[in-house]
Coordinates of C-alpha atoms in Angstrom, one line a residue:
M1 CA -5.9 -18.1 -35.3
I2 CA -6.3 -14.4 -34.5
A3 CA -4.7 -13.1 -31.6
G4 CA -7.5 -12.1 -29.3
S5 CA -9.5 -15.5 -29.5
A6 CA -6.8 -17.6 -28.1
A7 CA -8.4 -20.5 -26.4
A8 CA -4.9 -22.2 -26.1
T9 CA -3.7 -20.4 -23.4
V10 CA -6.6 -20.7 -21.2
T11 CA -9.5 -23.3 -19.9
G12 CA -12.5 -23.3 -22.4
V13 CA -14.8 -25.3 -24.7
S14 CA -13.5 -23.5 -28.1
A15 CA -11.8 -20.3 -29.5
G16 CA -13.6 -17.3 -28.6
T17 CA -15.7 -18.7 -25.6
A18 CA -12.5 -19.5 -23.4
H19 CA -12.0 -17.3 -20.6
A20 CA -10.3 -16.8 -17.1
A21 CA -12.2 -17.3 -14.1
V22 CA -13.6 -14.1 -12.3
P23 CA -10.2 -12.7 -10.7
A24 CA -9.9 -14.0 -7.1
S25 CA -8.8 -10.5 -5.9
P26 CA -11.3 -8.0 -7.8
G27 CA -10.8 -4.7 -8.2
V28 CA -11.2 -2.4 -4.8
T29 CA -11.0 1.6 -4.9
Y30 CA -10.7 4.1 -1.9
T31 CA -10.4 7.7 -1.8
N32 CA -7.1 9.2 -0.3
T33 CA -6.4 10.7 1.8
I34 CA -7.7 8.4 4.5
A35 CA -6.3 10.8 7.7
E36 CA -4.6 14.2 7.4
Q37 CA -1.8 14.9 9.8
R38 CA -1.5 11.2 10.9
A39 CA 2.0 9.8 10.2
D40 CA 3.2 6.4 10.9
P41 CA -0.3 4.7 10.4
H42 CA -1.4 1.2 11.5
I43 CA -4.9 0.0 10.3
F44 CA -5.9 -3.6 11.6
K45 CA -9.0 -5.4 10.6
H46 CA -10.5 -7.4 13.4
T47 CA -12.7 -10.4 13.7
D48 CA -15.3 -8.2 15.3
G49 CA -16.0 -6.7 11.6
F50 CA -14.2 -3.1 12.5
Y51 CA -10.9 -1.8 11.3
Y52 CA -8.9 0.1 13.8
F53 CA -6.6 2.9 13.2
T54 CA -4.0 4.2 15.3
A55 CA -1.2 6.7 14.2
T56 CA 1.5 9.2 15.3
V57 CA -0.2 13.0 16.1
P58 CA 1.8 16.0 15.3
A59 CA 2.1 16.8 19.0
Y60 CA 3.8 13.5 19.7
D61 CA 2.1 13.5 22.7
R62 CA -0.7 11.0 23.1
I63 CA -1.9 7.5 21.4
V64 CA -5.3 8.2 19.4
L65 CA -7.7 5.3 18.2
R66 CA -10.2 5.4 15.3
R67 CA -12.8 2.5 14.0
A68 CA -14.9 2.0 11.2
T69 CA -16.4 -1.0 9.4
T70 CA -14.9 0.2 6.1
I71 CA -11.4 1.5 5.7
Q72 CA -12.9 4.4 4.0
G73 CA -15.1 5.0 6.9
L74 CA -12.0 5.9 9.2
T75 CA -11.8 9.2 7.4
S76 CA -15.0 10.3 9.3
A77 CA -14.6 8.2 12.4
P78 CA -14.6 9.9 15.9
E79 CA -11.3 9.7 17.2
T80 CA -10.3 8.8 20.7
T81 CA -7.3 9.5 22.9
I82 CA -6.7 6.2 24.8
W83 CA -3.5 7.1 26.4
T84 CA -1.4 10.2 26.8
K85 CA 2.2 10.6 27.5
H86 CA 3.7 10.9 31.4
A87 CA 4.1 14.5 32.8
S88 CA 7.4 13.3 34.0
G89 CA 9.8 10.5 33.7
E90 CA 10.3 7.9 30.8
M91 CA 7.3 8.0 28.8
G92 CA 7.1 11.5 29.0
G93 CA 9.0 12.8 25.8
Y94 CA 8.3 12.2 22.0
I95 CA 5.8 9.6 21.4
W96 CA 5.9 7.9 18.2
A97 CA 4.5 5.1 15.8
P98 CA 1.5 3.3 18.0
E99 CA 0.7 -0.1 16.3
I100 CA -2.5 -1.9 17.4
H101 CA -2.3 -5.9 17.6
F102 CA -4.8 -8.6 18.7
I103 CA -2.7 -11.6 20.5
D104 CA -4.4 -14.5 22.4
G105 CA -7.6 -12.7 23.1
K106 CA -6.1 -9.2 24.3
W107 CA -5.3 -5.9 22.6
Y108 CA -2.0 -4.4 22.4
I109 CA -0.2 -1.2 21.5
Y110 CA 3.0 -1.1 20.8
F111 CA 4.7 2.7 20.7
A112 CA 7.9 4.2 21.1
A113 CA 8.6 7.1 23.7
G114 CA 11.1 9.3 24.9
A115 CA 11.8 10.6 28.3
S116 CA 10.5 14.0 29.7
W117 CA 14.3 14.8 30.8
D118 CA 15.2 13.9 27.1
V119 CA 12.5 13.8 24.5
W120 CA 15.0 11.7 22.2
R121 CA 16.2 8.9 24.7
V122 CA 13.4 6.9 22.8
R123 CA 12.3 3.2 23.7
P124 CA 9.8 0.7 22.8
Y125 CA 6.8 0.0 25.1
V126 CA 3.5 -1.8 25.3
L127 CA -0.1 -1.5 26.4
E128 CA -2.5 -3.9 27.0
C129 CA -6.5 -4.0 27.0
T130 CA -8.4 -7.1 27.9
D131 CA -11.6 -5.6 27.1
A132 CA -13.5 -6.6 23.7
N133 CA -13.7 -2.9 22.5
P134 CA -10.0 -1.2 22.8
I135 CA -11.8 2.2 22.5
T136 CA -13.9 2.2 25.1
G137 CA -11.9 -0.6 27.3
T138 CA -8.9 0.0 29.9
W139 CA -5.6 0.2 28.7
T140 CA -2.6 -0.6 31.1
E141 CA 1.1 -0.1 30.9
K142 CA 3.3 -3.2 30.4
G143 CA 6.1 -1.2 30.3
R144 CA 9.1 -1.2 28.3
I145 CA 10.4 -3.9 26.1
V146 CA 13.9 -4.9 27.5
L147 CA 16.4 -4.9 24.9
P148 CA 20.0 -6.1 25.4
L149 CA 21.2 -2.7 24.2
N150 CA 19.6 0.3 26.3
T151 CA 19.9 2.7 23.2
F152 CA 17.6 4.8 20.7
S153 CA 15.2 2.1 19.5
L154 CA 11.6 2.3 18.0
D155 CA 9.2 1.3 15.6
A156 CA 8.5 -2.3 17.4
T157 CA 6.2 -4.6 15.3
T158 CA 5.2 -8.1 16.0
F159 CA 3.9 -11.0 13.7
A160 CA 3.9 -14.7 14.0
V161 CA 5.4 -17.4 11.3
N162 CA 4.4 -20.9 11.7
G163 CA 3.1 -20.7 15.1
T164 CA 6.3 -18.7 16.9
R165 CA 5.9 -15.1 17.7
Y166 CA 8.7 -12.6 16.6
L167 CA 9.3 -8.9 17.5
A168 CA 11.2 -6.4 14.8
W169 CA 12.5 -3.0 15.4
A170 CA 14.8 -0.6 14.6
Q171 CA 17.6 0.5 17.0
N172 CA 21.0 2.4 17.2
D173 CA 24.1 0.2 17.8
P174 CA 27.0 2.4 18.5
A175 CA 29.6 -0.4 17.9
V176 CA 28.0 -0.6 14.2
G177 CA 27.8 3.4 13.7
T178 CA 25.3 6.2 13.8
G179 CA 21.7 5.8 12.6
T180 CA 19.5 2.8 12.8
N181 CA 19.4 -0.9 11.9
L182 CA 16.7 -3.5 11.6
Y183 CA 16.7 -6.1 14.6
I184 CA 14.5 -9.5 15.1
A185 CA 14.1 -11.5 18.4
Q186 CA 11.6 -14.2 19.5
M187 CA 9.3 -13.2 22.0
S188 CA 8.1 -15.4 25.0
S189 CA 5.2 -12.7 25.6
P190 CA 3.7 -10.0 24.0
W191 CA 6.1 -7.7 25.7
T192 CA 9.1 -9.7 26.5
I193 CA 11.9 -10.8 24.3
T194 CA 13.8 -14.0 24.5
G195 CA 17.1 -15.0 23.3
T196 CA 19.9 -12.4 21.3
P197 CA 18.5 -10.0 18.7
V198 CA 19.6 -10.6 15.5
M199 CA 20.4 -7.6 13.0
I200 CA 19.2 -8.4 9.7
S201 CA 19.3 -5.2 7.8
R202 CA 22.1 -2.2 7.7
P203 CA 21.9 1.0 5.7
T204 CA 24.6 1.0 3.3
A205 CA 23.0 1.9 0.0
A206 CA 22.9 5.7 -1.0
W207 CA 19.1 5.6 -0.9
E208 CA 19.3 4.3 2.6
T209 CA 21.3 7.1 3.5
A210 CA 20.3 9.9 1.8
G211 CA 19.3 13.3 3.4
G212 CA 22.3 12.8 5.6
A213 CA 20.5 10.1 7.6
T214 CA 21.6 6.4 8.0
V215 CA 18.3 5.0 8.4
N216 CA 16.4 1.6 8.4
E217 CA 13.1 1.8 10.2
G218 CA 9.4 1.0 10.6
P219 CA 9.6 -2.7 9.9
A220 CA 6.4 -4.0 8.5
V221 CA 5.4 -7.9 7.8
I222 CA 3.2 -9.3 4.8
Q223 CA 3.3 -12.9 4.3
K224 CA 2.3 -14.9 1.1
N225 CA 3.4 -17.6 -1.2
G226 CA 5.8 -19.3 1.5
R227 CA 7.7 -16.1 2.0
V228 CA 8.0 -13.6 4.7
F229 CA 8.2 -10.0 3.4
M230 CA 9.4 -7.2 5.7
T231 CA 9.3 -3.6 4.4
F232 CA 11.1 -1.1 6.2
S233 CA 11.6 2.9 5.6
A234 CA 14.9 4.3 4.9
A235 CA 16.9 7.8 4.7
A236 CA 15.6 11.2 6.2
T237 CA 11.9 11.7 6.8
S238 CA 11.5 14.4 3.9
A239 CA 11.1 13.6 0.2
V240 CA 13.9 11.1 0.1
Y241 CA 12.0 8.9 2.7
C242 CA 11.2 5.4 0.8
M243 CA 10.5 2.0 1.4
G244 CA 12.9 -0.9 1.2
M245 CA 12.1 -4.9 1.5
L246 CA 13.6 -7.8 3.0
T247 CA 12.5 -11.3 2.0
A248 CA 12.9 -14.8 3.7
S249 CA 11.7 -18.2 3.4
A250 CA 8.7 -19.0 5.9
S251 CA 10.5 -22.3 6.4
A252 CA 13.9 -20.7 7.1
D253 CA 15.6 -19.5 10.1
L254 CA 14.3 -16.2 10.7
L255 CA 16.7 -15.6 13.4
S256 CA 19.6 -16.0 11.1
A257 CA 20.7 -12.9 9.3
S258 CA 21.6 -14.9 6.0
S259 CA 17.8 -15.9 5.7
W260 CA 17.0 -12.5 4.7
A261 CA 17.9 -11.0 1.0
K262 CA 17.4 -7.3 0.6
N263 CA 16.1 -5.8 -2.3
P264 CA 18.8 -3.5 -3.8
D265 CA 16.6 -0.8 -4.8
P266 CA 13.7 1.2 -3.1
V267 CA 10.2 -0.6 -3.6
F268 CA 8.2 2.6 -3.0
A269 CA 9.6 6.1 -3.4
S270 CA 8.5 9.7 -4.1
F271 CA 6.3 10.1 -7.6
A272 CA 6.7 13.9 -8.8
A273 CA 4.0 13.1 -11.5
T274 CA 1.3 12.6 -8.7
S275 CA 2.7 15.0 -6.4
Q276 CA 3.6 12.1 -3.8
Y277 CA 6.9 12.7 -1.8
G278 CA 8.6 10.6 1.0
P279 CA 6.0 7.7 1.3
G280 CA 7.0 5.3 4.2
H281 CA 6.5 4.0 7.5
N282 CA 4.0 1.4 6.0
Q283 CA 1.8 -1.3 7.4
F284 CA -0.6 -3.6 5.8
T285 CA -4.1 -4.7 6.0
V286 CA -6.9 -6.1 3.6
S287 CA -9.6 -5.1 1.8
E288 CA -13.6 -5.3 3.2
D289 CA -14.1 -8.5 1.2
G290 CA -10.6 -9.9 2.2
T291 CA -9.7 -10.6 -1.3
S292 CA -7.0 -7.8 -1.8
D293 CA -4.0 -6.6 0.1
I294 CA -3.8 -3.4 1.3
L295 CA -0.9 -1.0 1.8
V296 CA -1.1 1.6 4.3
Y297 CA 1.3 4.4 4.6
H298 CA 2.2 8.1 4.8
D299 CA 3.7 10.7 2.7
R300 CA 3.4 14.2 1.8
S301 CA 1.8 16.2 -1.1
Y302 CA 4.9 18.5 -1.4
K303 CA 8.5 18.1 -1.9
D304 CA 10.1 21.3 0.0
I305 CA 9.7 21.5 3.6
S306 CA 10.9 24.5 6.0
G307 CA 13.1 23.5 8.7
S308 CA 13.0 19.9 10.4
P309 CA 11.0 17.5 8.7
L310 CA 9.9 16.1 12.0
N311 CA 8.3 19.8 12.8
D312 CA 6.2 19.5 9.5
P313 CA 2.6 18.1 10.4
N314 CA 1.6 17.2 7.3
R315 CA 2.4 13.5 6.8
R316 CA -1.0 12.0 6.1
T317 CA -2.4 8.3 5.9
R318 CA -2.9 7.2 2.7
V319 CA -3.9 3.4 1.1
Q320 CA -3.8 1.7 -2.2
K321 CA -4.2 -2.0 -3.5
I322 CA -0.9 -4.1 -3.5
Y323 CA -0.4 -6.1 -6.5
W324 CA 1.4 -9.9 -6.8
K325 CA 3.9 -10.6 -9.7
A326 CA 4.0 -13.9 -11.4
D327 CA 7.2 -14.7 -9.2
G328 CA 5.1 -14.2 -6.0
T329 CA 6.5 -10.9 -5.0
P330 CA 4.4 -8.0 -4.0
D331 CA 4.6 -5.0 -6.2
F332 CA 3.3 -1.8 -5.0
G333 CA 3.8 0.6 -7.7
I334 CA 3.9 4.2 -7.1
P335 CA 2.1 6.2 -4.4
V336 CA -1.0 7.3 -6.6
A337 CA -2.5 10.5 -7.1
D338 CA -5.1 12.1 -4.3
G339 CA -8.4 11.1 -4.8
L340 CA -9.7 7.8 -6.2
T341 CA -7.1 4.9 -6.4
P342 CA -6.7 3.1 -9.6
I343 CA -7.7 -0.6 -11.0
R344 CA -6.2 -2.7 -13.6
L345 CA -8.2 -4.3 -16.2
S346 CA -7.4 -7.8 -17.1
S347 CA -8.4 -9.6 -20.5
Y348 CA -11.3 -11.8 -20.1
N349 CA -9.7 -14.4 -22.5
Y350 CA -6.3 -13.7 -21.8
P351 CA -6.2 -14.0 -18.2
D352 CA -2.3 -13.0 -17.5
R353 CA -2.8 -9.5 -19.6
F354 CA -3.8 -6.4 -18.8
I355 CA -4.6 -3.1 -20.3
R356 CA -1.5 -1.2 -20.4
H357 CA 0.0 2.1 -22.3
W358 CA 3.1 1.8 -24.0
N359 CA 4.8 4.7 -26.1
Y360 CA 1.1 6.0 -25.6
R361 CA -0.4 3.1 -27.6
A362 CA -2.9 1.0 -25.7
K363 CA -2.5 -2.7 -25.5
I364 CA -2.9 -6.0 -23.5
E365 CA 0.4 -7.4 -22.1
A366 CA 1.4 -9.6 -19.3
N367 CA 3.9 -9.1 -16.7
V368 CA 3.6 -5.3 -17.0
A369 CA 6.6 -3.1 -15.6
P370 CA 6.3 -0.6 -14.1
L371 CA 2.7 -1.7 -12.7
A372 CA 1.7 1.8 -13.0
G373 CA 1.6 1.5 -16.9
S374 CA -1.3 -0.7 -16.4
Q375 CA -3.3 1.2 -13.7
F376 CA -6.3 3.3 -14.6
R377 CA -8.4 5.5 -12.4
V378 CA -12.0 5.2 -13.5
V379 CA -13.4 8.5 -13.1
T380 CA -16.4 10.6 -13.7
G381 CA -16.6 10.8 -17.8
L382 CA -15.2 14.0 -19.2
T383 CA -18.7 14.6 -20.9
G384 CA -20.3 14.5 -17.7
S385 CA -22.5 12.2 -15.5
G386 CA -23.5 8.9 -16.8
T387 CA -20.1 8.1 -18.5
V388 CA -16.6 7.1 -17.2
S389 CA -13.3 8.0 -18.6
L390 CA -10.1 6.3 -17.7
E391 CA -7.2 8.2 -16.6
S392 CA -3.6 6.9 -16.5
A393 CA -2.4 6.3 -12.9
N394 CA 1.2 7.1 -13.9
F395 CA 0.4 10.2 -16.5
P396 CA -2.3 12.2 -14.4
G397 CA -4.4 14.1 -16.9
Y398 CA -3.7 11.5 -19.6
F399 CA -6.7 9.4 -20.8
L400 CA -7.8 6.5 -22.6
R401 CA -9.0 7.9 -26.1
Q402 CA -10.1 6.4 -29.1
K403 CA -8.5 8.1 -32.2
N404 CA -9.3 7.0 -35.8
G405 CA -10.6 3.5 -34.1
E406 CA -7.5 3.2 -32.2
V407 CA -7.1 3.4 -28.5
W408 CA -4.4 5.5 -27.3
V409 CA -3.3 7.4 -23.9
E410 CA -3.0 11.1 -24.7
K411 CA -3.2 14.1 -22.6
N412 CA -6.6 16.1 -22.2
D413 CA -6.6 19.1 -24.1
G414 CA -9.9 20.3 -23.0
T415 CA -11.6 20.3 -26.6
A416 CA -15.4 18.6 -26.7
Q417 CA -13.8 16.1 -29.4
F418 CA -11.3 15.1 -26.6
A419 CA -14.0 14.8 -23.9
G420 CA -16.0 12.5 -26.6
D421 CA -13.4 10.5 -27.6
A422 CA -12.2 9.6 -24.0
S423 CA -15.7 8.8 -22.5
Y424 CA -17.2 5.8 -22.3
M425 CA -20.5 3.8 -20.9
A426 CA -19.3 1.0 -18.7
R427 CA -21.5 -1.5 -19.4
A428 CA -21.9 -5.3 -17.8
G429 CA -19.2 -7.4 -19.6
L430 CA -20.5 -8.7 -23.2
A431 CA -19.0 -11.9 -22.4
D432 CA -19.7 -12.2 -18.9
S433 CA -21.7 -9.8 -17.0
A434 CA -19.2 -10.1 -14.0
G435 CA -16.9 -8.0 -15.9
V436 CA -17.1 -4.8 -17.6
S437 CA -17.2 -3.6 -21.2
Y438 CA -16.7 0.2 -22.2
E439 CA -18.8 1.5 -25.0
S440 CA -17.5 4.6 -27.0
F441 CA -19.7 7.8 -26.3
T442 CA -18.4 9.1 -29.6
F443 CA -19.3 6.0 -31.5
P444 CA -22.3 4.3 -29.9
G445 CA -22.4 0.4 -30.3
R446 CA -18.6 0.4 -30.5
Y447 CA -16.6 -0.9 -27.5
I448 CA -12.9 -0.9 -26.4
R449 CA -11.5 -4.6 -27.7
H450 CA -8.1 -5.9 -28.1
Y451 CA -7.1 -7.3 -31.3
N452 CA -3.4 -8.4 -32.2
Y453 CA -3.2 -7.1 -28.5
L454 CA -3.4 -3.6 -29.5
L455 CA -6.4 -1.8 -28.4
Y456 CA -9.2 -0.7 -30.7
V457 CA -12.7 0.8 -30.6
Q458 CA -14.9 -1.7 -32.7
A459 CA -18.7 -3.0 -32.9
P460 CA -18.4 -6.3 -31.4
T461 CA -20.2 -8.5 -33.9
T462 CA -19.0 -12.2 -33.2
T463 CA -18.5 -13.9 -29.9
T464 CA -14.7 -13.4 -30.2
A465 CA -15.2 -9.6 -30.5
R466 CA -17.6 -9.7 -27.4
A467 CA -14.9 -11.6 -25.5
D468 CA -12.0 -9.4 -26.4
A469 CA -14.3 -6.7 -25.2
T470 CA -14.7 -7.9 -21.9
F471 CA -12.6 -7.4 -18.8
Y472 CA -12.3 -7.6 -15.4
T473 CA -11.3 -5.1 -12.8
Q474 CA -8.4 -6.3 -10.5

């Protein structure tokens, strides 16, 4: 049997007609940046149909909120200051990393605040709002989250697993050493922990101590496939800033340090080719249709910073889709280029295989690593409106183009020949209108299709060929 018609690997009635179901998590795109000069972002999708967004402002002096019915809508949504730092005393210093949560019918904001007499005397605090709309509602101070150690502590987040609510945060323990470690404790109320906190991560690897900062901070939790994934940020808040990850079984004792396993390497880091530096302090939300997990984070568009990174105001809020590996773990890929976020294209008749480039040749393959090798931005065609071009996510400026009937990923040389060869008409899928097929601009009637796992531009004259020329966006 010719590769490309393989019914044996999927459910179907015969070779050429077998295919995957429409993906449970179809493609979703956004345009970055979501919010300029907004660091430590948190986006929460509520049951009222709104996304609520808060973040650190460069002045470190207040807490702001926006809301919109779409993630993209947060960019232009009006912003309201719902709380301002105290003129003196506690909560009168740096105001950092607010998060908004909805717990038992009430709104809560967790944030870190310094004192007026010492801006670095940072501790975690909680605000509460009982009104339906947290932007127009009244916020009351529930006070400081009392921790056994009264030391530098920040980035508190809360989550529930199997009905039990937890608090995770970053804190310095002089007995452990300089910098901050990650801790977890059970909660008896949205502003109170109970029991003894447990340290679950300490910065020891080179990537966790880069830039002269011994840092684990900014914990964030996403749950899937029976596991709890806790991402965190590490190193100095410059281009070396990056994300690590801890993993625990959802059925394990989360208050036992041994239940958590740390990835040996960062899971998300600076990527020079896309001009993204210092990605971190992330959180998670979901797409508008609820089918895609979305990574929310900040970074900068440049590497070199004058003076202290904390005095540089240009960390900005960004989003991109999270993909899930066959082993059930998240794959964050790379921080993608500014502008439209990329998609992946899975084969209609090989549901586990995606279009990817390898040594610049385009093919379909399963378990693609790195993920970005199978991500493409669907941009306005190089030949102009009415066509599209598929730009590589990890090689910006490189496009899928046909060359002698073969499909390659090559750099745009600016010629009319290249523009034509890298432009396509996006059509309803030839084998399934829920999918997509790409008709060549240069050779009308010919489509991108896979054959023996490699991509070609050919006329789809058979049922099998039409199946091979149909893809789903993911």
